[in-house]
């Protein structure tokens, strides 16, 4: 990160130019495919129920409606556009996630999110590969299932390992009493983060797909080799996760059930429950078209292009400089 007074940007002129080129690449890519660029609110009435995400509440009083949330993703608003007949759409959005700070995370970051009507996850993976590899000029990705990646790198079968054996495996990082509150998916996330992810995509990009059904988030679920798996994928390059994509869930009843399950997990983990976004559910009731969607971190993509290992290098004003008056610098 550039040294100097806190008022100065962290990114260099060359980095700013590369970001502008990336945005031009993205817009040209979708223009060729006749995918419509849209904008949706950064400030919304609701946050998300996902237990792994913490939003940032906003203080606002508008027309008698008080409170709101900076959006962790433009997903719900974009799906309302899809339900209204917008067709295939994309957006370059500023999004916010509380408590996320490190070499790969900033509380505010740039996300490219797009939805392709009539696509499934396999078709969208090919389009993601075209966009990313076109920008990075790299070889096309290979594909591994979540199970294959865990077996080959961590030496465990995530579908059949017992909860107790999984906890024993994770005791190399956390004490037993700490693991007790994580649950099965929390333990699997530890293994993925500490063992598997650093080795993914180091020789060539790799897609990970067919996640356990319990990690489906907003993806459809089907059966593969006797196990229920999610139509979800992530792309890794040099151990860096770039995107998260789904063949989207369109069943409103299933969606309501997943929101309720999320809030049960939030209660169990000591997090506050989140109000359900009724406008989003009303859009699903109206009918979400068959589609696949993906969210891709543009800052991370720029890091790969420039060979940076710290997200602060590619941001004009990372959180420390954006909130300069709140820091003793």
PDB file of C-alpha atoms in Angstrom:
ATOM      1  CA  UNK A   1       0.000   0.000   0.000  1.00  0.00           C
ATOM      2  CA  UNK A   2       1.263   3.496  -0.833  1.00  0.00           C
ATOM      3  CA  UNK A   3       2.870   5.315   2.083  1.00  0.00           C
ATOM      4  CA  UNK A   4       2.113   8.930   2.779  1.00  0.00           C
ATOM      5  CA  UNK A   5      -0.416  11.196   4.525  1.00  0.00           C
ATOM      6  CA  UNK A   6      -3.784   9.628   5.273  1.00  0.00           C
ATOM      7  CA  UNK A   7      -5.597  12.036   2.947  1.00  0.00           C
ATOM      8  CA  UNK A   8      -3.807  10.546  -0.052  1.00  0.00           C
ATOM      9  CA  UNK A   9      -5.196   7.570  -1.996  1.00  0.00           C
ATOM     10  CA  UNK A  10      -3.627   4.175  -1.389  1.00  0.00           C
ATOM     11  CA  UNK A  11      -3.801   3.104  -5.033  1.00  0.00           C
ATOM     12  CA  UNK A  12      -1.316   4.351  -7.615  1.00  0.00           C
ATOM     13  CA  UNK A  13      -2.234   6.040 -10.888  1.00  0.00           C
ATOM     14  CA  UNK A  14      -1.362   2.808 -12.747  1.00  0.00           C
ATOM     15  CA  UNK A  15      -3.771   0.879 -10.511  1.00  0.00           C
ATOM     16  CA  UNK A  16      -6.556   3.399 -11.071  1.00  0.00           C
ATOM     17  CA  UNK A  17      -6.040   3.077 -14.817  1.00  0.00           C
ATOM     18  CA  UNK A  18      -6.178  -0.717 -14.590  1.00  0.00           C
ATOM     19  CA  UNK A  19      -9.462  -0.519 -12.663  1.00  0.00           C
ATOM     20  CA  UNK A  20     -10.914   1.722 -15.386  1.00  0.00           C
ATOM     21  CA  UNK A  21      -9.785  -0.802 -18.006  1.00  0.00           C
ATOM     22  CA  UNK A  22     -11.425  -3.614 -16.041  1.00  0.00           C
ATOM     23  CA  UNK A  23     -14.743  -1.747 -15.905  1.00  0.00           C
ATOM     24  CA  UNK A  24     -14.537  -1.122 -19.644  1.00  0.00           C
ATOM     25  CA  UNK A  25     -13.809  -4.818 -20.211  1.00  0.00           C
ATOM     26  CA  UNK A  26     -16.845  -5.811 -18.134  1.00  0.00           C
ATOM     27  CA  UNK A  27     -19.202  -3.421 -19.897  1.00  0.00           C
ATOM     28  CA  UNK A  28     -17.920  -4.413 -23.328  1.00  0.00           C
ATOM     29  CA  UNK A  29     -18.291  -8.101 -22.460  1.00  0.00           C
ATOM     30  CA  UNK A  30     -21.950  -7.752 -21.542  1.00  0.00           C
ATOM     31  CA  UNK A  31     -22.732  -5.308 -24.328  1.00  0.00           C
ATOM     32  CA  UNK A  32     -21.649  -7.938 -26.853  1.00  0.00           C
ATOM     33  CA  UNK A  33     -24.039 -10.407 -25.208  1.00  0.00           C
ATOM     34  CA  UNK A  34     -26.888  -7.873 -25.001  1.00  0.00           C
ATOM     35  CA  UNK A  35     -27.095  -8.117 -21.210  1.00  0.00           C
ATOM     36  CA  UNK A  36     -28.665  -4.993 -19.713  1.00  0.00           C
ATOM     37  CA  UNK A  37     -26.749  -2.923 -17.148  1.00  0.00           C
ATOM     38  CA  UNK A  38     -28.894  -1.875 -14.171  1.00  0.00           C
ATOM     39  CA  UNK A  39     -28.550   0.014 -10.913  1.00  0.00           C
ATOM     40  CA  UNK A  40     -30.290  -0.868  -7.654  1.00  0.00           C
ATOM     41  CA  UNK A  41     -30.253   0.761  -4.201  1.00  0.00           C
ATOM     42  CA  UNK A  42     -27.188   0.671  -1.983  1.00  0.00           C
ATOM     43  CA  UNK A  43     -29.509   1.389   0.950  1.00  0.00           C
ATOM     44  CA  UNK A  44     -32.362  -1.059   1.474  1.00  0.00           C
ATOM     45  CA  UNK A  45     -35.084  -1.709   4.032  1.00  0.00           C
ATOM     46  CA  UNK A  46     -33.739  -5.152   4.917  1.00  0.00           C
ATOM     47  CA  UNK A  47     -30.468  -6.916   5.501  1.00  0.00           C
ATOM     48  CA  UNK A  48     -29.830 -10.621   4.865  1.00  0.00           C
ATOM     49  CA  UNK A  49     -30.508 -13.658   7.032  1.00  0.00           C
ATOM     50  CA  UNK A  50     -27.342 -15.543   6.000  1.00  0.00           C
ATOM     51  CA  UNK A  51     -25.567 -16.493   9.230  1.00  0.00           C
ATOM     52  CA  UNK A  52     -22.178 -15.955   7.568  1.00  0.00           C
ATOM     53  CA  UNK A  53     -22.872 -12.333   6.647  1.00  0.00           C
ATOM     54  CA  UNK A  54     -23.204  -9.289   8.888  1.00  0.00           C
ATOM     55  CA  UNK A  55     -24.695  -6.170   7.379  1.00  0.00           C
ATOM     56  CA  UNK A  56     -24.133  -2.553   8.371  1.00  0.00           C
ATOM     57  CA  UNK A  57     -27.267  -0.818   9.694  1.00  0.00           C
ATOM     58  CA  UNK A  58     -28.031   2.682   8.463  1.00  0.00           C
ATOM     59  CA  UNK A  59     -29.584   5.603  10.315  1.00  0.00           C
ATOM     60  CA  UNK A  60     -32.178   7.090   7.989  1.00  0.00           C
ATOM     61  CA  UNK A  61     -35.592   8.711   8.261  1.00  0.00           C
ATOM     62  CA  UNK A  62     -37.351   8.878   4.916  1.00  0.00           C
ATOM     63  CA  UNK A  63     -41.076   9.388   4.615  1.00  0.00           C
ATOM     64  CA  UNK A  64     -41.727   7.936   8.039  1.00  0.00           C
ATOM     65  CA  UNK A  65     -39.683   4.781   7.340  1.00  0.00           C
ATOM     66  CA  UNK A  66     -36.826   4.682   9.822  1.00  0.00           C
ATOM     67  CA  UNK A  67     -33.745   2.550   9.638  1.00  0.00           C
ATOM     68  CA  UNK A  68     -32.348   0.399   6.879  1.00  0.00           C
ATOM     69  CA  UNK A  69     -29.265  -1.538   5.821  1.00  0.00           C
ATOM     70  CA  UNK A  70     -26.361  -0.968   3.494  1.00  0.00           C
ATOM     71  CA  UNK A  71     -26.666  -3.886   1.101  1.00  0.00           C
ATOM     72  CA  UNK A  72     -24.325  -6.874   1.311  1.00  0.00           C
ATOM     73  CA  UNK A  73     -25.272  -7.683  -2.295  1.00  0.00           C
ATOM     74  CA  UNK A  74     -27.674  -6.279  -4.904  1.00  0.00           C
ATOM     75  CA  UNK A  75     -29.267  -9.732  -5.206  1.00  0.00           C
ATOM     76  CA  UNK A  76     -32.754  -9.134  -3.788  1.00  0.00           C
ATOM     77  CA  UNK A  77     -33.328  -5.935  -5.726  1.00  0.00           C
ATOM     78  CA  UNK A  78     -31.983  -7.485  -8.938  1.00  0.00           C
ATOM     79  CA  UNK A  79     -34.287 -10.471  -8.543  1.00  0.00           C
ATOM     80  CA  UNK A  80     -37.209  -8.068  -8.194  1.00  0.00           C
ATOM     81  CA  UNK A  81     -36.193  -6.682 -11.597  1.00  0.00           C
ATOM     82  CA  UNK A  82     -36.006 -10.211 -13.001  1.00  0.00           C
ATOM     83  CA  UNK A  83     -39.490 -10.994 -11.695  1.00  0.00           C
ATOM     84  CA  UNK A  84     -40.746  -7.814 -13.377  1.00  0.00           C
ATOM     85  CA  UNK A  85     -39.454  -9.006 -16.761  1.00  0.00           C
ATOM     86  CA  UNK A  86     -36.115  -7.173 -17.068  1.00  0.00           C
ATOM     87  CA  UNK A  87     -34.432 -10.148 -18.752  1.00  0.00           C
ATOM     88  CA  UNK A  88     -30.721 -10.904 -18.356  1.00  0.00           C
ATOM     89  CA  UNK A  89     -29.060  -8.125 -16.327  1.00  0.00           C
ATOM     90  CA  UNK A  90     -25.737  -7.135 -14.747  1.00  0.00           C
ATOM     91  CA  UNK A  91     -24.582  -4.545 -12.233  1.00  0.00           C
ATOM     92  CA  UNK A  92     -21.327  -3.114 -10.925  1.00  0.00           C
ATOM     93  CA  UNK A  93     -22.250  -2.431  -7.300  1.00  0.00           C
ATOM     94  CA  UNK A  94     -20.728  -1.061  -4.124  1.00  0.00           C
ATOM     95  CA  UNK A  95     -21.569  -3.463  -1.300  1.00  0.00           C
ATOM     96  CA  UNK A  96     -20.920  -3.549   2.442  1.00  0.00           C
ATOM     97  CA  UNK A  97     -20.148  -6.297   4.961  1.00  0.00           C
ATOM     98  CA  UNK A  98     -19.444  -5.596   8.604  1.00  0.00           C
ATOM     99  CA  UNK A  99     -16.481  -7.101  10.425  1.00  0.00           C
ATOM    100  CA  UNK A 100     -14.627  -8.073   7.245  1.00  0.00           C
ATOM    101  CA  UNK A 101     -11.118  -6.618   7.156  1.00  0.00           C
ATOM    102  CA  UNK A 102      -7.882  -8.209   6.038  1.00  0.00           C
ATOM    103  CA  UNK A 103      -5.611  -8.629   3.049  1.00  0.00           C
ATOM    104  CA  UNK A 104      -8.539  -9.960   1.011  1.00  0.00           C
ATOM    105  CA  UNK A 105     -11.402  -8.063   2.633  1.00  0.00           C
ATOM    106  CA  UNK A 106     -12.562  -4.468   3.014  1.00  0.00           C
ATOM    107  CA  UNK A 107     -15.953  -3.582   4.567  1.00  0.00           C
ATOM    108  CA  UNK A 108     -16.880  -1.732   1.348  1.00  0.00           C
ATOM    109  CA  UNK A 109     -15.977  -3.348  -1.959  1.00  0.00           C
ATOM    110  CA  UNK A 110     -16.917  -3.624  -5.632  1.00  0.00           C
ATOM    111  CA  UNK A 111     -19.074  -6.523  -6.759  1.00  0.00           C
ATOM    112  CA  UNK A 112     -20.040  -7.526 -10.267  1.00  0.00           C
ATOM    113  CA  UNK A 113     -23.329  -9.415 -10.132  1.00  0.00           C
ATOM    114  CA  UNK A 114     -25.226 -10.785 -13.102  1.00  0.00           C
ATOM    115  CA  UNK A 115     -28.193 -13.009 -13.918  1.00  0.00           C
ATOM    116  CA  UNK A 116     -28.763 -14.950 -17.133  1.00  0.00           C
ATOM    117  CA  UNK A 117     -32.333 -15.915 -17.881  1.00  0.00           C
ATOM    118  CA  UNK A 118     -32.558 -19.453 -19.250  1.00  0.00           C
ATOM    119  CA  UNK A 119     -29.075 -20.442 -18.041  1.00  0.00           C
ATOM    120  CA  UNK A 120     -28.224 -23.208 -15.586  1.00  0.00           C
ATOM    121  CA  UNK A 121     -25.085 -23.300 -13.449  1.00  0.00           C
ATOM    122  CA  UNK A 122     -23.021 -25.106 -16.109  1.00  0.00           C
ATOM    123  CA  UNK A 123     -23.776 -22.482 -18.758  1.00  0.00           C
ATOM    124  CA  UNK A 124     -22.998 -19.673 -16.333  1.00  0.00           C
ATOM    125  CA  UNK A 125     -19.680 -21.263 -15.362  1.00  0.00           C
ATOM    126  CA  UNK A 126     -18.640 -21.118 -19.014  1.00  0.00           C
ATOM    127  CA  UNK A 127     -19.564 -17.436 -19.201  1.00  0.00           C
ATOM    128  CA  UNK A 128     -17.667 -16.663 -15.982  1.00  0.00           C
ATOM    129  CA  UNK A 129     -14.621 -18.399 -17.455  1.00  0.00           C
ATOM    130  CA  UNK A 130     -14.898 -16.331 -20.647  1.00  0.00           C
ATOM    131  CA  UNK A 131     -15.062 -13.047 -18.720  1.00  0.00           C
ATOM    132  CA  UNK A 132     -12.325 -13.804 -16.183  1.00  0.00           C
ATOM    133  CA  UNK A 133      -9.878 -15.534 -18.501  1.00  0.00           C
ATOM    134  CA  UNK A 134     -10.434 -12.898 -21.161  1.00  0.00           C
ATOM    135  CA  UNK A 135      -9.315 -10.254 -18.664  1.00  0.00           C
ATOM    136  CA  UNK A 136      -6.473 -12.202 -17.057  1.00  0.00           C
ATOM    137  CA  UNK A 137      -5.363 -13.901 -20.292  1.00  0.00           C
ATOM    138  CA  UNK A 138      -5.107 -17.203 -18.432  1.00  0.00           C
ATOM    139  CA  UNK A 139      -5.899 -20.815 -19.297  1.00  0.00           C
ATOM    140  CA  UNK A 140      -9.520 -21.979 -18.916  1.00  0.00           C
ATOM    141  CA  UNK A 141     -10.570 -23.437 -15.548  1.00  0.00           C
ATOM    142  CA  UNK A 142     -10.836 -27.098 -14.686  1.00  0.00           C
ATOM    143  CA  UNK A 143     -13.735 -28.293 -12.535  1.00  0.00           C
ATOM    144  CA  UNK A 144     -13.649 -30.262  -9.278  1.00  0.00           C
ATOM    145  CA  UNK A 145     -16.587 -31.154  -7.103  1.00  0.00           C
ATOM    146  CA  UNK A 146     -16.502 -30.041  -3.476  1.00  0.00           C
ATOM    147  CA  UNK A 147     -16.196 -33.680  -2.495  1.00  0.00           C
ATOM    148  CA  UNK A 148     -13.279 -34.322  -4.878  1.00  0.00           C
ATOM    149  CA  UNK A 149     -11.408 -31.254  -3.629  1.00  0.00           C
ATOM    150  CA  UNK A 150     -11.853 -32.226   0.025  1.00  0.00           C
ATOM    151  CA  UNK A 151     -10.810 -35.824  -0.613  1.00  0.00           C
ATOM    152  CA  UNK A 152      -7.725 -35.024  -2.687  1.00  0.00           C
ATOM    153  CA  UNK A 153      -6.396 -32.090  -0.633  1.00  0.00           C
ATOM    154  CA  UNK A 154      -7.690 -32.554   2.929  1.00  0.00           C
ATOM    155  CA  UNK A 155      -7.999 -36.338   2.856  1.00  0.00           C
ATOM    156  CA  UNK A 156     -11.571 -36.417   4.162  1.00  0.00           C
ATOM    157  CA  UNK A 157     -14.911 -37.228   2.561  1.00  0.00           C
ATOM    158  CA  UNK A 158     -17.227 -34.326   3.475  1.00  0.00           C
ATOM    159  CA  UNK A 159     -20.303 -36.361   2.627  1.00  0.00           C
ATOM    160  CA  UNK A 160     -19.601 -39.376   4.831  1.00  0.00           C
ATOM    161  CA  UNK A 161     -17.265 -38.267   7.642  1.00  0.00           C
ATOM    162  CA  UNK A 162     -18.950 -38.401  11.046  1.00  0.00           C
ATOM    163  CA  UNK A 163     -19.472 -35.203  13.024  1.00  0.00           C
ATOM    164  CA  UNK A 164     -17.131 -36.468  15.740  1.00  0.00           C
ATOM    165  CA  UNK A 165     -14.325 -37.339  13.308  1.00  0.00           C
ATOM    166  CA  UNK A 166     -14.761 -33.964  11.643  1.00  0.00           C
ATOM    167  CA  UNK A 167     -14.451 -32.208  14.999  1.00  0.00           C
ATOM    168  CA  UNK A 168     -11.296 -34.206  15.794  1.00  0.00           C
ATOM    169  CA  UNK A 169      -9.836 -33.130  12.453  1.00  0.00           C
ATOM    170  CA  UNK A 170     -10.548 -29.486  13.289  1.00  0.00           C
ATOM    171  CA  UNK A 171      -8.966 -29.654  16.747  1.00  0.00           C
ATOM    172  CA  UNK A 172      -5.684 -28.661  15.111  1.00  0.00           C
ATOM    173  CA  UNK A 173      -7.090 -25.115  14.912  1.00  0.00           C
ATOM    174  CA  UNK A 174      -9.684 -24.770  17.689  1.00  0.00           C
ATOM    175  CA  UNK A 175     -10.327 -26.180  21.139  1.00  0.00           C
ATOM    176  CA  UNK A 176     -13.181 -28.735  21.507  1.00  0.00           C
ATOM    177  CA  UNK A 177     -15.404 -26.252  23.357  1.00  0.00           C
ATOM    178  CA  UNK A 178     -14.990 -23.752  20.499  1.00  0.00           C
ATOM    179  CA  UNK A 179     -15.859 -26.375  17.915  1.00  0.00           C
ATOM    180  CA  UNK A 180     -19.028 -27.392  19.747  1.00  0.00           C
ATOM    181  CA  UNK A 181     -20.845 -24.256  18.610  1.00  0.00           C
ATOM    182  CA  UNK A 182     -19.724 -24.416  14.992  1.00  0.00           C
ATOM    183  CA  UNK A 183     -21.751 -27.357  13.760  1.00  0.00           C
ATOM    184  CA  UNK A 184     -20.938 -29.538  10.785  1.00  0.00           C
ATOM    185  CA  UNK A 185     -20.895 -26.816   8.137  1.00  0.00           C
ATOM    186  CA  UNK A 186     -18.783 -24.552  10.317  1.00  0.00           C
ATOM    187  CA  UNK A 187     -16.202 -27.302  10.682  1.00  0.00           C
ATOM    188  CA  UNK A 188     -16.232 -27.971   6.941  1.00  0.00           C
ATOM    189  CA  UNK A 189     -15.677 -24.254   6.358  1.00  0.00           C
ATOM    190  CA  UNK A 190     -12.599 -24.434   8.586  1.00  0.00           C
ATOM    191  CA  UNK A 191     -11.169 -27.289   6.553  1.00  0.00           C
ATOM    192  CA  UNK A 192     -11.933 -25.487   3.305  1.00  0.00           C
ATOM    193  CA  UNK A 193     -10.351 -22.231   4.528  1.00  0.00           C
ATOM    194  CA  UNK A 194      -7.211 -23.622   6.160  1.00  0.00           C
ATOM    195  CA  UNK A 195      -6.416 -26.677   4.048  1.00  0.00           C
ATOM    196  CA  UNK A 196      -8.176 -26.689   0.696  1.00  0.00           C
ATOM    197  CA  UNK A 197      -8.536 -23.090  -0.529  1.00  0.00           C
ATOM    198  CA  UNK A 198      -4.819 -22.145  -0.379  1.00  0.00           C
ATOM    199  CA  UNK A 199      -4.072 -24.956  -2.856  1.00  0.00           C
ATOM    200  CA  UNK A 200      -6.879 -24.250  -5.305  1.00  0.00           C
ATOM    201  CA  UNK A 201      -6.128 -22.752  -8.708  1.00  0.00           C
ATOM    202  CA  UNK A 202      -2.373 -22.491  -8.229  1.00  0.00           C
ATOM    203  CA  UNK A 203      -1.543 -24.218 -11.517  1.00  0.00           C
ATOM    204  CA  UNK A 204      -4.657 -23.167 -13.442  1.00  0.00           C
ATOM    205  CA  UNK A 205      -8.049 -21.720 -12.467  1.00  0.00           C
ATOM    206  CA  UNK A 206     -10.461 -24.193 -10.902  1.00  0.00           C
ATOM    207  CA  UNK A 207     -14.210 -24.239 -10.387  1.00  0.00           C
ATOM    208  CA  UNK A 208     -15.513 -25.977  -7.265  1.00  0.00           C
ATOM    209  CA  UNK A 209     -19.107 -27.174  -7.623  1.00  0.00           C
ATOM    210  CA  UNK A 210     -21.659 -29.588  -6.163  1.00  0.00           C
ATOM    211  CA  UNK A 211     -21.481 -28.251  -2.628  1.00  0.00           C
ATOM    212  CA  UNK A 212     -23.352 -30.130   0.127  1.00  0.00           C
ATOM    213  CA  UNK A 213     -27.060 -29.287   0.120  1.00  0.00           C
ATOM    214  CA  UNK A 214     -26.666 -27.695   3.566  1.00  0.00           C
ATOM    215  CA  UNK A 215     -24.472 -25.041   1.902  1.00  0.00           C
ATOM    216  CA  UNK A 216     -26.899 -24.294  -0.914  1.00  0.00           C
ATOM    217  CA  UNK A 217     -27.763 -20.721   0.183  1.00  0.00           C
ATOM    218  CA  UNK A 218     -30.065 -19.623  -2.681  1.00  0.00           C
ATOM    219  CA  UNK A 219     -29.227 -22.449  -5.098  1.00  0.00           C
ATOM    220  CA  UNK A 220     -31.342 -25.331  -6.348  1.00  0.00           C
ATOM    221  CA  UNK A 221     -30.685 -28.792  -4.943  1.00  0.00           C
ATOM    222  CA  UNK A 222     -30.515 -32.127  -6.709  1.00  0.00           C
ATOM    223  CA  UNK A 223     -29.049 -35.598  -6.127  1.00  0.00           C
ATOM    224  CA  UNK A 224     -25.609 -36.731  -7.302  1.00  0.00           C
ATOM    225  CA  UNK A 225     -23.998 -40.083  -6.507  1.00  0.00           C
ATOM    226  CA  UNK A 226     -26.557 -40.683  -3.781  1.00  0.00           C
ATOM    227  CA  UNK A 227     -26.054 -37.334  -2.018  1.00  0.00           C
ATOM    228  CA  UNK A 228     -28.075 -34.111  -2.111  1.00  0.00           C
ATOM    229  CA  UNK A 229     -25.914 -31.368  -3.600  1.00  0.00           C
ATOM    230  CA  UNK A 230     -26.339 -27.706  -4.471  1.00  0.00           C
ATOM    231  CA  UNK A 231     -26.179 -26.246  -7.970  1.00  0.00           C
ATOM    232  CA  UNK A 232     -23.559 -23.813  -6.699  1.00  0.00           C
ATOM    233  CA  UNK A 233     -20.026 -23.017  -7.867  1.00  0.00           C
ATOM    234  CA  UNK A 234     -17.027 -20.927  -6.882  1.00  0.00           C
ATOM    235  CA  UNK A 235     -13.971 -19.980  -8.953  1.00  0.00           C
ATOM    236  CA  UNK A 236     -10.464 -20.011  -7.453  1.00  0.00           C
ATOM    237  CA  UNK A 237      -7.223 -18.643  -8.854  1.00  0.00           C
ATOM    238  CA  UNK A 238      -3.977 -18.783  -6.843  1.00  0.00           C
ATOM    239  CA  UNK A 239      -5.928 -19.741  -3.725  1.00  0.00           C
ATOM    240  CA  UNK A 240      -8.183 -16.687  -4.051  1.00  0.00           C
ATOM    241  CA  UNK A 241     -11.963 -17.109  -4.235  1.00  0.00           C
ATOM    242  CA  UNK A 242     -13.302 -14.898  -7.001  1.00  0.00           C
ATOM    243  CA  UNK A 243     -17.012 -15.616  -7.270  1.00  0.00           C
ATOM    244  CA  UNK A 244     -20.029 -17.501  -5.975  1.00  0.00           C
ATOM    245  CA  UNK A 245     -22.716 -18.605  -8.418  1.00  0.00           C
ATOM    246  CA  UNK A 246     -26.010 -20.501  -8.419  1.00  0.00           C
ATOM    247  CA  UNK A 247     -28.658 -22.002 -10.582  1.00  0.00           C
ATOM    248  CA  UNK A 248     -31.180 -19.897  -8.746  1.00  0.00           C
ATOM    249  CA  UNK A 249     -33.899 -21.111  -6.431  1.00  0.00           C
ATOM    250  CA  UNK A 250     -37.297 -19.964  -7.733  1.00  0.00           C
ATOM    251  CA  UNK A 251     -39.684 -21.703  -5.300  1.00  0.00           C
ATOM    252  CA  UNK A 252     -41.072 -19.083  -2.861  1.00  0.00           C
ATOM    253  CA  UNK A 253     -42.118 -21.685  -0.275  1.00  0.00           C
ATOM    254  CA  UNK A 254     -38.616 -23.189  -0.258  1.00  0.00           C
ATOM    255  CA  UNK A 255     -37.156 -19.696   0.025  1.00  0.00           C
ATOM    256  CA  UNK A 256     -39.322 -18.885   3.059  1.00  0.00           C
ATOM    257  CA  UNK A 257     -38.219 -22.149   4.692  1.00  0.00           C
ATOM    258  CA  UNK A 258     -34.556 -21.297   4.103  1.00  0.00           C
ATOM    259  CA  UNK A 259     -34.980 -17.830   5.613  1.00  0.00           C
ATOM    260  CA  UNK A 260     -36.525 -19.437   8.713  1.00  0.00           C
ATOM    261  CA  UNK A 261     -33.671 -21.952   8.897  1.00  0.00           C
ATOM    262  CA  UNK A 262     -31.145 -19.106   8.612  1.00  0.00           C
ATOM    263  CA  UNK A 263     -32.721 -17.310  11.558  1.00  0.00           C
ATOM    264  CA  UNK A 264     -32.640 -20.495  13.648  1.00  0.00           C
ATOM    265  CA  UNK A 265     -28.915 -20.720  12.960  1.00  0.00           C
ATOM    266  CA  UNK A 266     -28.489 -17.051  13.830  1.00  0.00           C
ATOM    267  CA  UNK A 267     -30.208 -17.610  17.180  1.00  0.00           C
ATOM    268  CA  UNK A 268     -28.032 -20.647  17.892  1.00  0.00           C
ATOM    269  CA  UNK A 269     -24.870 -18.674  17.142  1.00  0.00           C
ATOM    270  CA  UNK A 270     -25.911 -15.705  19.282  1.00  0.00           C
ATOM    271  CA  UNK A 271     -26.613 -13.390  16.355  1.00  0.00           C
ATOM    272  CA  UNK A 272     -29.796 -11.307  16.109  1.00  0.00           C
ATOM    273  CA  UNK A 273     -32.568 -12.560  13.871  1.00  0.00           C
ATOM    274  CA  UNK A 274     -33.131 -10.595  10.681  1.00  0.00           C
ATOM    275  CA  UNK A 275     -36.486  -9.407   9.394  1.00  0.00           C
ATOM    276  CA  UNK A 276     -37.576 -11.093   6.181  1.00  0.00           C
ATOM    277  CA  UNK A 277     -37.643  -9.032   2.982  1.00  0.00           C
ATOM    278  CA  UNK A 278     -41.346  -9.206   2.093  1.00  0.00           C
ATOM    279  CA  UNK A 279     -40.879  -7.314  -1.184  1.00  0.00           C
ATOM    280  CA  UNK A 280     -38.363  -9.914  -2.347  1.00  0.00           C
ATOM    281  CA  UNK A 281     -40.710 -12.757  -1.408  1.00  0.00           C
ATOM    282  CA  UNK A 282     -43.586 -11.003  -3.201  1.00  0.00           C
ATOM    283  CA  UNK A 283     -41.408 -10.924  -6.323  1.00  0.00           C
ATOM    284  CA  UNK A 284     -40.825 -14.681  -6.006  1.00  0.00           C
ATOM    285  CA  UNK A 285     -44.563 -15.198  -5.578  1.00  0.00           C
ATOM    286  CA  UNK A 286     -45.087 -13.298  -8.807  1.00  0.00           C
ATOM    287  CA  UNK A 287     -42.620 -15.597 -10.523  1.00  0.00           C
ATOM    288  CA  UNK A 288     -38.834 -15.538 -10.876  1.00  0.00           C
ATOM    289  CA  UNK A 289     -37.785 -16.750 -14.328  1.00  0.00           C
ATOM    290  CA  UNK A 290     -35.525 -19.777 -14.649  1.00  0.00           C
ATOM    291  CA  UNK A 291     -32.072 -18.246 -14.339  1.00  0.00           C
ATOM    292  CA  UNK A 292     -28.536 -18.553 -13.015  1.00  0.00           C
ATOM    293  CA  UNK A 293     -26.698 -15.790 -11.181  1.00  0.00           C
ATOM    294  CA  UNK A 294     -23.218 -15.040  -9.905  1.00  0.00           C
ATOM    295  CA  UNK A 295     -21.453 -12.443  -7.745  1.00  0.00           C
ATOM    296  CA  UNK A 296     -17.796 -11.723  -8.537  1.00  0.00           C
ATOM    297  CA  UNK A 297     -15.362  -9.609  -6.528  1.00  0.00           C
ATOM    298  CA  UNK A 298     -13.892  -6.999  -8.860  1.00  0.00           C
ATOM    299  CA  UNK A 299     -11.240  -5.857  -6.393  1.00  0.00           C
ATOM    300  CA  UNK A 300      -9.908  -9.413  -6.140  1.00  0.00           C
ATOM    301  CA  UNK A 301      -9.931  -9.770  -9.909  1.00  0.00           C
ATOM    302  CA  UNK A 302      -7.874  -6.585 -10.111  1.00  0.00           C
ATOM    303  CA  UNK A 303      -5.484  -7.949  -7.462  1.00  0.00           C
ATOM    304  CA  UNK A 304      -4.828 -10.976  -9.666  1.00  0.00           C
ATOM    305  CA  UNK A 305      -4.228  -8.811 -12.728  1.00  0.00           C
ATOM    306  CA  UNK A 306      -1.689  -6.651 -10.892  1.00  0.00           C
ATOM    307  CA  UNK A 307      -0.058  -9.420  -8.851  1.00  0.00           C
ATOM    308  CA  UNK A 308      -1.092  -7.871  -5.525  1.00  0.00           C
ATOM    309  CA  UNK A 309      -1.663  -9.827  -2.309  1.00  0.00           C
ATOM    310  CA  UNK A 310      -3.351  -6.992  -0.387  1.00  0.00           C
ATOM    311  CA  UNK A 311      -6.722  -5.522  -1.329  1.00  0.00           C
ATOM    312  CA  UNK A 312      -5.601  -2.120  -0.024  1.00  0.00           C
ATOM    313  CA  UNK A 313      -3.248  -1.879  -3.021  1.00  0.00           C
ATOM    314  CA  UNK A 314      -6.174  -1.725  -5.464  1.00  0.00           C
ATOM    315  CA  UNK A 315      -8.540   0.567  -3.539  1.00  0.00           C
ATOM    316  CA  UNK A 316      -8.305   4.338  -3.823  1.00  0.00           C
ATOM    317  CA  UNK A 317      -9.398   4.683  -0.189  1.00  0.00           C
ATOM    318  CA  UNK A 318      -9.463   1.492   1.891  1.00  0.00           C
ATOM    319  CA  UNK A 319     -11.352   1.632   5.178  1.00  0.00           C
ATOM    320  CA  UNK A 320      -8.428   3.131   7.125  1.00  0.00           C
ATOM    321  CA  UNK A 321      -8.259   6.085   4.747  1.00  0.00           C
ATOM    322  CA  UNK A 322     -11.971   6.310   4.020  1.00  0.00           C
ATOM    323  CA  UNK A 323     -12.584   6.829   7.759  1.00  0.00           C
ATOM    324  CA  UNK A 324      -9.462   8.871   8.262  1.00  0.00           C
ATOM    325  CA  UNK A 325     -10.949  11.071  10.986  1.00  0.00           C
ATOM    326  CA  UNK A 326     -11.781   8.001  13.087  1.00  0.00           C
ATOM    327  CA  UNK A 327      -8.219   6.729  13.157  1.00  0.00           C
ATOM    328  CA  UNK A 328      -5.209   8.019  15.028  1.00  0.00           C
ATOM    329  CA  UNK A 329      -2.899   8.399  12.041  1.00  0.00           C
TER     330      UNK A 329
END
